[in-house]
PDB file of N, CA and C in Angstrom:
ATOM      1  N   MET A 166     169.798 -60.170  78.555  1.00 43.00           N
ATOM      2  CA  MET A 166     170.260 -61.445  78.024  1.00 43.00           C
ATOM      3  C   MET A 166     170.274 -62.472  79.157  1.00 43.00           C
ATOM      4  N   ALA A 167     169.827 -63.648  78.874  1.00 45.00           N
ATOM      5  CA  ALA A 167     169.723 -64.694  79.883  1.00 45.00           C
ATOM      6  C   ALA A 167     171.077 -65.325  80.154  1.00 45.00           C
ATOM      7  N   SER A 168     171.326 -65.640  81.415  1.00 48.00           N
ATOM      8  CA  SER A 168     172.553 -66.355  81.743  1.00 48.00           C
ATOM      9  C   SER A 168     172.332 -67.836  81.476  1.00 48.00           C
ATOM     10  N   GLN A 169     173.411 -68.591  81.431  1.00 50.00           N
ATOM     11  CA  GLN A 169     173.272 -70.014  81.129  1.00 50.00           C
ATOM     12  C   GLN A 169     174.110 -70.827  82.095  1.00 50.00           C
ATOM     13  N   ALA A 170     173.526 -71.926  82.562  1.00 55.00           N
ATOM     14  CA  ALA A 170     174.215 -72.866  83.443  1.00 55.00           C
ATOM     15  C   ALA A 170     173.996 -74.258  82.877  1.00 55.00           C
ATOM     16  N   THR A 171     174.852 -75.204  83.231  1.00 56.00           N
ATOM     17  CA  THR A 171     174.721 -76.566  82.729  1.00 56.00           C
ATOM     18  C   THR A 171     174.651 -77.536  83.899  1.00 56.00           C
ATOM     19  N   PHE A 172     173.698 -78.478  83.844  1.00 59.00           N
ATOM     20  CA  PHE A 172     173.516 -79.486  84.876  1.00 59.00           C
ATOM     21  C   PHE A 172     173.437 -80.853  84.228  1.00 59.00           C
ATOM     22  N   LYS A 173     173.747 -81.901  84.998  1.00 61.00           N
ATOM     23  CA  LYS A 173     173.692 -83.263  84.464  1.00 61.00           C
ATOM     24  C   LYS A 173     172.270 -83.809  84.456  1.00 61.00           C
ATOM     25  N   SER A 174     171.450 -83.415  85.428  1.00 66.00           N
ATOM     26  CA  SER A 174     170.084 -83.920  85.525  1.00 66.00           C
ATOM     27  C   SER A 174     169.157 -82.799  85.974  1.00 66.00           C
ATOM     28  N   ILE A 175     167.994 -82.698  85.345  1.00 71.00           N
ATOM     29  CA  ILE A 175     167.033 -81.667  85.725  1.00 71.00           C
ATOM     30  C   ILE A 175     166.494 -81.931  87.129  1.00 71.00           C
ATOM     31  N   ARG A 176     166.535 -83.179  87.595  1.00 70.00           N
ATOM     32  CA  ARG A 176     166.058 -83.515  88.936  1.00 70.00           C
ATOM     33  C   ARG A 176     166.945 -82.901  90.020  1.00 70.00           C
ATOM     34  N   SER A 177     168.183 -82.541  89.670  1.00 70.00           N
ATOM     35  CA  SER A 177     169.072 -81.947  90.661  1.00 70.00           C
ATOM     36  C   SER A 177     168.772 -80.472  90.884  1.00 70.00           C
ATOM     37  N   LEU A 178     167.837 -79.916  90.139  1.00 79.00           N
ATOM     38  CA  LEU A 178     167.520 -78.494  90.243  1.00 79.00           C
ATOM     39  C   LEU A 178     166.176 -78.295  90.938  1.00 79.00           C
ATOM     40  N   VAL A 179     166.203 -77.604  92.085  1.00 84.00           N
ATOM     41  CA  VAL A 179     164.992 -77.312  92.852  1.00 84.00           C
ATOM     42  C   VAL A 179     164.856 -75.788  92.928  1.00 84.00           C
ATOM     43  N   PRO A 180     163.820 -75.218  92.293  1.00 88.00           N
ATOM     44  CA  PRO A 180     163.652 -73.766  92.337  1.00 88.00           C
ATOM     45  C   PRO A 180     163.457 -73.261  93.767  1.00 88.00           C
ATOM     46  N   LEU A 181     163.985 -72.082  94.057  1.00 88.00           N
ATOM     47  CA  LEU A 181     163.841 -71.455  95.368  1.00 88.00           C
ATOM     48  C   LEU A 181     162.795 -70.345  95.306  1.00 88.00           C
ATOM     49  N   LEU A 182     162.241 -70.033  96.459  1.00 92.00           N
ATOM     50  CA  LEU A 182     161.274 -68.952  96.623  1.00 92.00           C
ATOM     51  C   LEU A 182     160.154 -69.038  95.593  1.00 92.00           C
ATOM     52  N   ASP A 183     159.934 -67.968  94.814  1.00 92.00           N
ATOM     53  CA  ASP A 183     158.817 -67.937  93.866  1.00 92.00           C
ATOM     54  C   ASP A 183     159.266 -68.193  92.426  1.00 92.00           C
ATOM     55  N   ARG A 184     160.360 -68.922  92.271  1.00 94.00           N
ATOM     56  CA  ARG A 184     160.856 -69.207  90.920  1.00 94.00           C
ATOM     57  C   ARG A 184     160.156 -70.435  90.333  1.00 94.00           C
ATOM     58  N   VAL A 185     160.010 -70.404  89.005  1.00 94.00           N
ATOM     59  CA  VAL A 185     159.310 -71.458  88.279  1.00 94.00           C
ATOM     60  C   VAL A 185     160.219 -71.955  87.161  1.00 94.00           C
ATOM     61  N   LEU A 186     160.448 -73.270  87.112  1.00 93.00           N
ATOM     62  CA  LEU A 186     161.268 -73.890  86.075  1.00 93.00           C
ATOM     63  C   LEU A 186     160.339 -74.345  84.957  1.00 93.00           C
ATOM     64  N   VAL A 187     160.601 -73.879  83.728  1.00 93.00           N
ATOM     65  CA  VAL A 187     159.751 -74.220  82.588  1.00 93.00           C
ATOM     66  C   VAL A 187     160.591 -74.730  81.425  1.00 93.00           C
ATOM     67  N   GLN A 188     159.922 -75.447  80.525  1.00 90.00           N
ATOM     68  CA  GLN A 188     160.534 -75.846  79.269  1.00 90.00           C
ATOM     69  C   GLN A 188     159.635 -75.309  78.162  1.00 90.00           C
ATOM     70  N   ARG A 189     160.210 -74.452  77.322  1.00 87.00           N
ATOM     71  CA  ARG A 189     159.450 -73.856  76.220  1.00 87.00           C
ATOM     72  C   ARG A 189     159.083 -74.916  75.196  1.00 87.00           C
ATOM     73  N   PHE A 190     157.924 -74.735  74.549  1.00 76.00           N
ATOM     74  CA  PHE A 190     157.551 -75.606  73.445  1.00 76.00           C
ATOM     75  C   PHE A 190     158.505 -75.335  72.294  1.00 76.00           C
ATOM     76  N   LYS A 191     158.850 -76.361  71.568  1.00 71.00           N
ATOM     77  CA  LYS A 191     159.750 -76.215  70.426  1.00 71.00           C
ATOM     78  C   LYS A 191     158.942 -75.852  69.192  1.00 71.00           C
ATOM     79  N   ALA A 192     159.479 -74.948  68.402  1.00 62.00           N
ATOM     80  CA  ALA A 192     158.832 -74.554  67.151  1.00 62.00           C
ATOM     81  C   ALA A 192     158.912 -75.708  66.153  1.00 62.00           C
ATOM     82  N   GLU A 193     157.855 -75.873  65.392  1.00 58.00           N
ATOM     83  CA  GLU A 193     157.828 -76.908  64.357  1.00 58.00           C
ATOM     84  C   GLU A 193     158.843 -76.555  63.272  1.00 58.00           C
ATOM     85  N   THR A 194     159.596 -77.542  62.831  1.00 58.00           N
ATOM     86  CA  THR A 194     160.568 -77.313  61.762  1.00 58.00           C
ATOM     87  C   THR A 194     160.028 -77.780  60.419  1.00 58.00           C
ATOM     88  N   LYS A 195     158.823 -78.365  60.458  1.00 62.00           N
ATOM     89  CA  LYS A 195     158.211 -78.869  59.235  1.00 62.00           C
ATOM     90  C   LYS A 195     156.714 -78.594  59.297  1.00 62.00           C
ATOM     91  N   THR A 196     156.134 -78.169  58.179  1.00 61.00           N
ATOM     92  CA  THR A 196     154.698 -77.910  58.140  1.00 61.00           C
ATOM     93  C   THR A 196     153.933 -79.218  58.032  1.00 61.00           C
ATOM     94  N   ALA A 197     152.613 -79.146  58.193  1.00 62.00           N
ATOM     95  CA  ALA A 197     151.765 -80.333  58.080  1.00 62.00           C
ATOM     96  C   ALA A 197     151.858 -80.941  56.682  1.00 62.00           C
ATOM     97  N   ALA A 198     152.156 -80.121  55.681  1.00 68.00           N
ATOM     98  CA  ALA A 198     152.272 -80.606  54.304  1.00 68.00           C
ATOM     99  C   ALA A 198     153.648 -81.204  54.017  1.00 68.00           C
ATOM    100  N   GLY A 199     154.559 -81.147  55.009  1.00 64.00           N
ATOM    101  CA  GLY A 199     155.880 -81.749  54.836  1.00 64.00           C
ATOM    102  C   GLY A 199     156.958 -80.800  54.363  1.00 64.00           C
ATOM    103  N   ILE A 200     156.670 -79.503  54.336  1.00 68.00           N
ATOM    104  CA  ILE A 200     157.659 -78.512  53.898  1.00 68.00           C
ATOM    105  C   ILE A 200     158.519 -78.125  55.099  1.00 68.00           C
ATOM    106  N   TYR A 201     159.845 -78.202  54.941  1.00 62.00           N
ATOM    107  CA  TYR A 201     160.758 -77.823  56.012  1.00 62.00           C
ATOM    108  C   TYR A 201     160.889 -76.311  56.065  1.00 62.00           C
ATOM    109  N   LEU A 202     160.814 -75.765  57.275  1.00 57.00           N
ATOM    110  CA  LEU A 202     160.913 -74.326  57.477  1.00 57.00           C
ATOM    111  C   LEU A 202     162.371 -73.932  57.685  1.00 57.00           C
ATOM    112  N   PRO A 203     162.773 -72.754  57.183  1.00 61.00           N
ATOM    113  CA  PRO A 203     164.156 -72.313  57.406  1.00 61.00           C
ATOM    114  C   PRO A 203     164.399 -71.986  58.873  1.00 61.00           C
ATOM    115  N   THR A 204     165.643 -72.052  59.290  1.00 55.00           N
ATOM    116  CA  THR A 204     166.019 -71.778  60.674  1.00 55.00           C
ATOM    117  C   THR A 204     165.556 -70.399  61.111  1.00 55.00           C
ATOM    118  N   SER A 205     165.610 -69.423  60.221  1.00 55.00           N
ATOM    119  CA  SER A 205     165.204 -68.058  60.570  1.00 55.00           C
ATOM    120  C   SER A 205     163.728 -67.993  60.955  1.00 55.00           C
ATOM    121  N   ALA A 206     162.912 -68.879  60.417  1.00 50.00           N
ATOM    122  CA  ALA A 206     161.479 -68.883  60.723  1.00 50.00           C
ATOM    123  C   ALA A 206     161.180 -69.568  62.051  1.00 50.00           C
ATOM    124  N   THR A 207     162.107 -70.350  62.575  1.00 48.00           N
ATOM    125  CA  THR A 207     161.867 -71.102  63.812  1.00 48.00           C
ATOM    126  C   THR A 207     162.813 -70.703  64.940  1.00 48.00           C
ATOM    127  N   SER A 208     163.607 -69.628  64.752  1.00 51.00           N
ATOM    128  CA  SER A 208     164.612 -69.273  65.759  1.00 51.00           C
ATOM    129  C   SER A 208     164.027 -68.525  66.954  1.00 51.00           C
ATOM    130  N   ASN A 209     162.900 -67.830  66.792  1.00 54.00           N
ATOM    131  CA  ASN A 209     162.302 -67.131  67.924  1.00 54.00           C
ATOM    132  C   ASN A 209     161.613 -68.131  68.847  1.00 54.00           C
ATOM    133  N   PRO A 210     161.848 -68.029  70.163  1.00 58.00           N
ATOM    134  CA  PRO A 210     161.227 -68.986  71.084  1.00 58.00           C
ATOM    135  C   PRO A 210     159.716 -68.784  71.143  1.00 58.00           C
ATOM    136  N   LEU A 211     158.993 -69.866  71.266  1.00 65.00           N
ATOM    137  CA  LEU A 211     157.545 -69.784  71.400  1.00 65.00           C
ATOM    138  C   LEU A 211     157.208 -69.282  72.796  1.00 65.00           C
ATOM    139  N   PRO A 212     156.107 -68.543  72.922  1.00 85.00           N
ATOM    140  CA  PRO A 212     155.761 -67.990  74.240  1.00 85.00           C
ATOM    141  C   PRO A 212     155.129 -69.002  75.187  1.00 85.00           C
ATOM    142  N   GLU A 213     154.821 -70.218  74.691  1.00 91.00           N
ATOM    143  CA  GLU A 213     154.200 -71.219  75.555  1.00 91.00           C
ATOM    144  C   GLU A 213     155.257 -72.152  76.126  1.00 91.00           C
ATOM    145  N   ALA A 214     154.982 -72.633  77.351  1.00 93.00           N
ATOM    146  CA  ALA A 214     155.916 -73.540  78.018  1.00 93.00           C
ATOM    147  C   ALA A 214     155.148 -74.458  78.964  1.00 93.00           C
ATOM    148  N   THR A 215     155.816 -75.519  79.372  1.00 93.00           N
ATOM    149  CA  THR A 215     155.296 -76.430  80.384  1.00 93.00           C
ATOM    150  C   THR A 215     156.072 -76.215  81.671  1.00 93.00           C
ATOM    151  N   VAL A 216     155.366 -76.118  82.784  1.00 94.00           N
ATOM    152  CA  VAL A 216     156.009 -75.956  84.088  1.00 94.00           C
ATOM    153  C   VAL A 216     156.579 -77.303  84.512  1.00 94.00           C
ATOM    154  N   ILE A 217     157.865 -77.325  84.848  1.00 92.00           N
ATOM    155  CA  ILE A 217     158.558 -78.537  85.274  1.00 92.00           C
ATOM    156  C   ILE A 217     158.589 -78.636  86.794  1.00 92.00           C
ATOM    157  N   ALA A 218     158.907 -77.530  87.462  1.00 92.00           N
ATOM    158  CA  ALA A 218     158.987 -77.509  88.929  1.00 92.00           C
ATOM    159  C   ALA A 218     158.766 -76.089  89.420  1.00 92.00           C
ATOM    160  N   VAL A 219     158.308 -75.948  90.663  1.00 94.00           N
ATOM    161  CA  VAL A 219     158.090 -74.627  91.254  1.00 94.00           C
ATOM    162  C   VAL A 219     158.701 -74.569  92.644  1.00 94.00           C
ATOM    163  N   GLY A 220     159.066 -73.367  93.045  1.00 92.00           N
ATOM    164  CA  GLY A 220     159.552 -73.160  94.400  1.00 92.00           C
ATOM    165  C   GLY A 220     158.377 -73.080  95.359  1.00 92.00           C
ATOM    166  N   PRO A 221     158.646 -73.045  96.670  1.00 92.00           N
ATOM    167  CA  PRO A 221     157.583 -73.036  97.671  1.00 92.00           C
ATOM    168  C   PRO A 221     156.825 -71.715  97.759  1.00 92.00           C
ATOM    169  N   GLY A 222     157.377 -70.646  97.225  1.00 91.00           N
ATOM    170  CA  GLY A 222     156.763 -69.330  97.312  1.00 91.00           C
ATOM    171  C   GLY A 222     157.699 -68.358  98.005  1.00 91.00           C
ATOM    172  N   ALA A 223     157.324 -67.084  97.985  1.00 90.00           N
ATOM    173  CA  ALA A 223     158.151 -66.040  98.587  1.00 90.00           C
ATOM    174  C   ALA A 223     157.375 -65.372  99.722  1.00 90.00           C
ATOM    175  N   PRO A 224     158.104 -64.820 100.693  1.00 90.00           N
ATOM    176  CA  PRO A 224     157.421 -64.124 101.787  1.00 90.00           C
ATOM    177  C   PRO A 224     156.686 -62.888 101.271  1.00 90.00           C
ATOM    178  N   GLY A 225     155.429 -62.698 101.732  1.00 88.00           N
ATOM    179  CA  GLY A 225     154.657 -61.517 101.392  1.00 88.00           C
ATOM    180  C   GLY A 225     154.997 -60.371 102.323  1.00 88.00           C
ATOM    181  N   LYS A 226     154.256 -59.274 102.204  1.00 91.00           N
ATOM    182  CA  LYS A 226     154.498 -58.092 103.044  1.00 91.00           C
ATOM    183  C   LYS A 226     154.323 -58.391 104.525  1.00 91.00           C
ATOM    184  N   ASP A 227     153.422 -59.336 104.836  1.00 92.00           N
ATOM    185  CA  ASP A 227     153.186 -59.687 106.237  1.00 92.00           C
ATOM    186  C   ASP A 227     154.128 -60.770 106.752  1.00 92.00           C
ATOM    187  N   GLY A 228     155.042 -61.256 105.881  1.00 89.00           N
ATOM    188  CA  GLY A 228     155.997 -62.274 106.287  1.00 89.00           C
ATOM    189  C   GLY A 228     155.545 -63.703 106.026  1.00 89.00           C
ATOM    190  N   ASN A 229     154.269 -63.883 105.709  1.00 92.00           N
ATOM    191  CA  ASN A 229     153.766 -65.217 105.394  1.00 92.00           C
ATOM    192  C   ASN A 229     154.139 -65.603 103.965  1.00 92.00           C
ATOM    193  N   ILE A 230     154.363 -66.899 103.742  1.00 92.00           N
ATOM    194  CA  ILE A 230     154.740 -67.385 102.413  1.00 92.00           C
ATOM    195  C   ILE A 230     153.544 -67.309 101.468  1.00 92.00           C
ATOM    196  N   VAL A 231     153.750 -66.665 100.312  1.00 91.00           N
ATOM    197  CA  VAL A 231     152.735 -66.591  99.260  1.00 91.00           C
ATOM    198  C   VAL A 231     153.108 -67.652  98.232  1.00 91.00           C
ATOM    199  N   PRO A 232     152.275 -68.706  98.075  1.00 92.00           N
ATOM    200  CA  PRO A 232     152.630 -69.783  97.144  1.00 92.00           C
ATOM    201  C   PRO A 232     152.602 -69.306  95.692  1.00 92.00           C
ATOM    202  N   THR A 233     153.306 -70.026  94.832  1.00 92.00           N
ATOM    203  CA  THR A 233     153.306 -69.696  93.408  1.00 92.00           C
ATOM    204  C   THR A 233     151.921 -69.955  92.823  1.00 92.00           C
ATOM    205  N   GLN A 234     151.620 -69.295  91.708  1.00 92.00           N
ATOM    206  CA  GLN A 234     150.299 -69.380  91.084  1.00 92.00           C
ATOM    207  C   GLN A 234     150.154 -70.578  90.148  1.00 92.00           C
ATOM    208  N   VAL A 235     151.272 -71.258  89.848  1.00 94.00           N
ATOM    209  CA  VAL A 235     151.248 -72.399  88.925  1.00 94.00           C
ATOM    210  C   VAL A 235     151.835 -73.621  89.613  1.00 94.00           C
ATOM    211  N   LYS A 236     151.618 -74.793  88.997  1.00 93.00           N
ATOM    212  CA  LYS A 236     152.181 -76.034  89.540  1.00 93.00           C
ATOM    213  C   LYS A 236     152.798 -76.833  88.404  1.00 93.00           C
ATOM    214  N   ALA A 237     153.589 -77.834  88.736  1.00 92.00           N
ATOM    215  CA  ALA A 237     154.226 -78.685  87.729  1.00 92.00           C
ATOM    216  C   ALA A 237     153.160 -79.281  86.822  1.00 92.00           C
ATOM    217  N   GLY A 238     153.419 -79.263  85.519  1.00 92.00           N
ATOM    218  CA  GLY A 238     152.489 -79.801  84.539  1.00 92.00           C
ATOM    219  C   GLY A 238     151.613 -78.748  83.880  1.00 92.00           C
ATOM    220  N   ASP A 239     151.502 -77.551  84.476  1.00 94.00           N
ATOM    221  CA  ASP A 239     150.697 -76.486  83.878  1.00 94.00           C
ATOM    222  C   ASP A 239     151.320 -75.982  82.579  1.00 94.00           C
ATOM    223  N   ARG A 240     150.465 -75.557  81.646  1.00 95.00           N
ATOM    224  CA  ARG A 240     150.918 -74.859  80.443  1.00 95.00           C
ATOM    225  C   ARG A 240     150.788 -73.373  80.724  1.00 95.00           C
ATOM    226  N   VAL A 241     151.833 -72.608  80.394  1.00 95.00           N
ATOM    227  CA  VAL A 241     151.842 -71.177  80.702  1.00 95.00           C
ATOM    228  C   VAL A 241     152.274 -70.365  79.487  1.00 95.00           C
ATOM    229  N   LEU A 242     151.938 -69.085  79.542  1.00 93.00           N
ATOM    230  CA  LEU A 242     152.328 -68.121  78.525  1.00 93.00           C
ATOM    231  C   LEU A 242     153.441 -67.261  79.115  1.00 93.00           C
ATOM    232  N   LEU A 243     154.570 -67.181  78.409  1.00 93.00           N
ATOM    233  CA  LEU A 243     155.738 -66.457  78.903  1.00 93.00           C
ATOM    234  C   LEU A 243     155.944 -65.163  78.138  1.00 93.00           C
ATOM    235  N   PRO A 244     156.637 -64.198  78.755  1.00 89.00           N
ATOM    236  CA  PRO A 244     157.002 -62.995  78.013  1.00 89.00           C
ATOM    237  C   PRO A 244     158.077 -63.340  76.983  1.00 89.00           C
ATOM    238  N   GLY A 245     158.276 -62.492  76.011  1.00 83.00           N
ATOM    239  CA  GLY A 245     159.278 -62.724  74.973  1.00 83.00           C
ATOM    240  C   GLY A 245     160.696 -62.437  75.439  1.00 83.00           C
ATOM    241  N   TRP A 246     160.872 -62.029  76.663  1.00 83.00           N
ATOM    242  CA  TRP A 246     162.180 -61.669  77.208  1.00 83.00           C
ATOM    243  C   TRP A 246     162.347 -62.322  78.574  1.00 83.00           C
ATOM    244  N   GLY A 247     163.542 -62.260  79.104  1.00 84.00           N
ATOM    245  CA  GLY A 247     163.797 -62.676  80.485  1.00 84.00           C
ATOM    246  C   GLY A 247     164.002 -64.164  80.676  1.00 84.00           C
ATOM    247  N   GLY A 248     164.052 -64.537  81.925  1.00 88.00           N
ATOM    248  CA  GLY A 248     164.299 -65.919  82.287  1.00 88.00           C
ATOM    249  C   GLY A 248     165.785 -66.231  82.256  1.00 88.00           C
ATOM    250  N   ASN A 249     166.182 -67.197  83.040  1.00 88.00           N
ATOM    251  CA  ASN A 249     167.573 -67.662  83.054  1.00 88.00           C
ATOM    252  C   ASN A 249     167.622 -69.033  82.410  1.00 88.00           C
ATOM    253  N   ALA A 250     168.433 -69.163  81.359  1.00 87.00           N
ATOM    254  CA  ALA A 250     168.539 -70.424  80.625  1.00 87.00           C
ATOM    255  C   ALA A 250     169.343 -71.434  81.414  1.00 87.00           C
ATOM    256  N   ILE A 251     168.883 -72.687  81.380  1.00 85.00           N
ATOM    257  CA  ILE A 251     169.576 -73.802  82.034  1.00 85.00           C
ATOM    258  C   ILE A 251     169.623 -74.935  81.033  1.00 85.00           C
ATOM    259  N   LYS A 252     170.820 -75.407  80.727  1.00 83.00           N
ATOM    260  CA  LYS A 252     170.991 -76.470  79.740  1.00 83.00           C
ATOM    261  C   LYS A 252     171.241 -77.790  80.458  1.00 83.00           C
ATOM    262  N   VAL A 253     170.465 -78.813  80.075  1.00 80.00           N
ATOM    263  CA  VAL A 253     170.635 -80.162  80.606  1.00 80.00           C
ATOM    264  C   VAL A 253     170.776 -81.067  79.400  1.00 80.00           C
ATOM    265  N   GLY A 254     172.008 -81.491  79.112  1.00 76.00           N
ATOM    266  CA  GLY A 254     172.263 -82.239  77.888  1.00 76.00           C
ATOM    267  C   GLY A 254     171.945 -81.363  76.700  1.00 76.00           C
ATOM    268  N   GLU A 255     171.057 -81.815  75.833  1.00 78.00           N
ATOM    269  CA  GLU A 255     170.639 -81.021  74.674  1.00 78.00           C
ATOM    270  C   GLU A 255     169.368 -80.223  74.946  1.00 78.00           C
ATOM    271  N   GLU A 256     168.727 -80.449  76.091  1.00 83.00           N
ATOM    272  CA  GLU A 256     167.470 -79.777  76.424  1.00 83.00           C
ATOM    273  C   GLU A 256     167.747 -78.442  77.107  1.00 83.00           C
ATOM    274  N   GLU A 257     166.880 -77.468  76.851  1.00 86.00           N
ATOM    275  CA  GLU A 257     167.020 -76.156  77.464  1.00 86.00           C
ATOM    276  C   GLU A 257     165.775 -75.832  78.289  1.00 86.00           C
ATOM    277  N   TYR A 258     165.995 -75.364  79.497  1.00 90.00           N
ATOM    278  CA  TYR A 258     164.938 -74.991  80.429  1.00 90.00           C
ATOM    279  C   TYR A 258     165.173 -73.541  80.828  1.00 90.00           C
ATOM    280  N   TYR A 259     164.160 -72.929  81.453  1.00 92.00           N
ATOM    281  CA  TYR A 259     164.280 -71.542  81.887  1.00 92.00           C
ATOM    282  C   TYR A 259     163.698 -71.386  83.277  1.00 92.00           C
ATOM    283  N   LEU A 260     164.307 -70.505  84.072  1.00 93.00           N
ATOM    284  CA  LEU A 260     163.786 -70.132  85.382  1.00 93.00           C
ATOM    285  C   LEU A 260     163.198 -68.731  85.284  1.00 93.00           C
ATOM    286  N   PHE A 261     161.932 -68.607  85.650  1.00 95.00           N
ATOM    287  CA  PHE A 261     161.255 -67.320  85.695  1.00 95.00           C
ATOM    288  C   PHE A 261     160.733 -67.110  87.107  1.00 95.00           C
ATOM    289  N   LYS A 262     160.561 -65.854  87.508  1.00 94.00           N
ATOM    290  CA  LYS A 262     159.858 -65.574  88.754  1.00 94.00           C
ATOM    291  C   LYS A 262     158.369 -65.730  88.475  1.00 94.00           C
ATOM    292  N   ASP A 263     157.631 -66.142  89.474  1.00 93.00           N
ATOM    293  CA  ASP A 263     156.201 -66.396  89.331  1.00 93.00           C
ATOM    294  C   ASP A 263     155.470 -65.195  88.727  1.00 93.00           C
ATOM    295  N   HIS A 264     155.792 -63.984  89.171  1.00 92.00           N
ATOM    296  CA  HIS A 264     155.077 -62.799  88.682  1.00 92.00           C
ATOM    297  C   HIS A 264     155.423 -62.440  87.235  1.00 92.00           C
ATOM    298  N   GLU A 265     156.480 -63.028  86.668  1.00 93.00           N
ATOM    299  CA  GLU A 265     156.841 -62.763  85.269  1.00 93.00           C
ATOM    300  C   GLU A 265     155.999 -63.586  84.294  1.00 93.00           C
ATOM    301  N   ILE A 266     155.398 -64.679  84.773  1.00 93.00           N
ATOM    302  CA  ILE A 266     154.568 -65.526  83.904  1.00 93.00           C
ATOM    303  C   ILE A 266     153.280 -64.769  83.603  1.00 93.00           C
ATOM    304  N   LEU A 267     152.952 -64.673  82.310  1.00 93.00           N
ATOM    305  CA  LEU A 267     151.824 -63.860  81.877  1.00 93.00           C
ATOM    306  C   LEU A 267     150.464 -64.491  82.138  1.00 93.00           C
ATOM    307  N   ALA A 268     150.358 -65.800  81.892  1.00 92.00           N
ATOM    308  CA  ALA A 268     149.053 -66.457  82.041  1.00 92.00           C
ATOM    309  C   ALA A 268     149.230 -67.951  82.149  1.00 92.00           C
ATOM    310  N   LYS A 269     148.210 -68.594  82.720  1.00 93.00           N
ATOM    311  CA  LYS A 269     148.118 -70.058  82.748  1.00 93.00           C
ATOM    312  C   LYS A 269     147.140 -70.431  81.646  1.00 93.00           C
ATOM    313  N   ILE A 270     147.487 -71.428  80.846  1.00 89.00           N
ATOM    314  CA  ILE A 270     146.645 -71.838  79.730  1.00 89.00           C
ATOM    315  C   ILE A 270     145.770 -72.994  80.171  1.00 89.00           C
ATOM    316  N   GLU A 271     144.463 -72.757  80.198  1.00 87.00           N
ATOM    317  CA  GLU A 271     143.505 -73.786  80.597  1.00 87.00           C
ATOM    318  C   GLU A 271     143.001 -74.485  79.340  1.00 87.00           C
ATOM    319  N   GLU A 272     142.773 -75.771  79.430  1.00 76.00           N
ATOM    320  CA  GLU A 272     142.259 -76.504  78.258  1.00 76.00           C
ATOM    321  C   GLU A 272     140.849 -76.945  78.468  1.00 76.00           C
TER     322      GLU A 272
END
């Protein structure tokens, strides 16, 4: 289960080491035809997210810093579990370690 913290501004949060701050895409609550979906159909988080900020990287086996594989603005695929929830006002963000991110989505 993810822990939760609350901050006044997302700019006050700087990820450390190989952590990546993401915001998950929100599930549509209405279909293209205008039909509203029940809460149960939209309660599972979508696996896609946008990277908001990244840490500088973590030390590798040789002691040199290994940079993160993603950068701010990237679209990524997340696992269905994990991450630490961070609430900023009504918005929710998550911190994942770089190696937990499944893929980068190229367009």
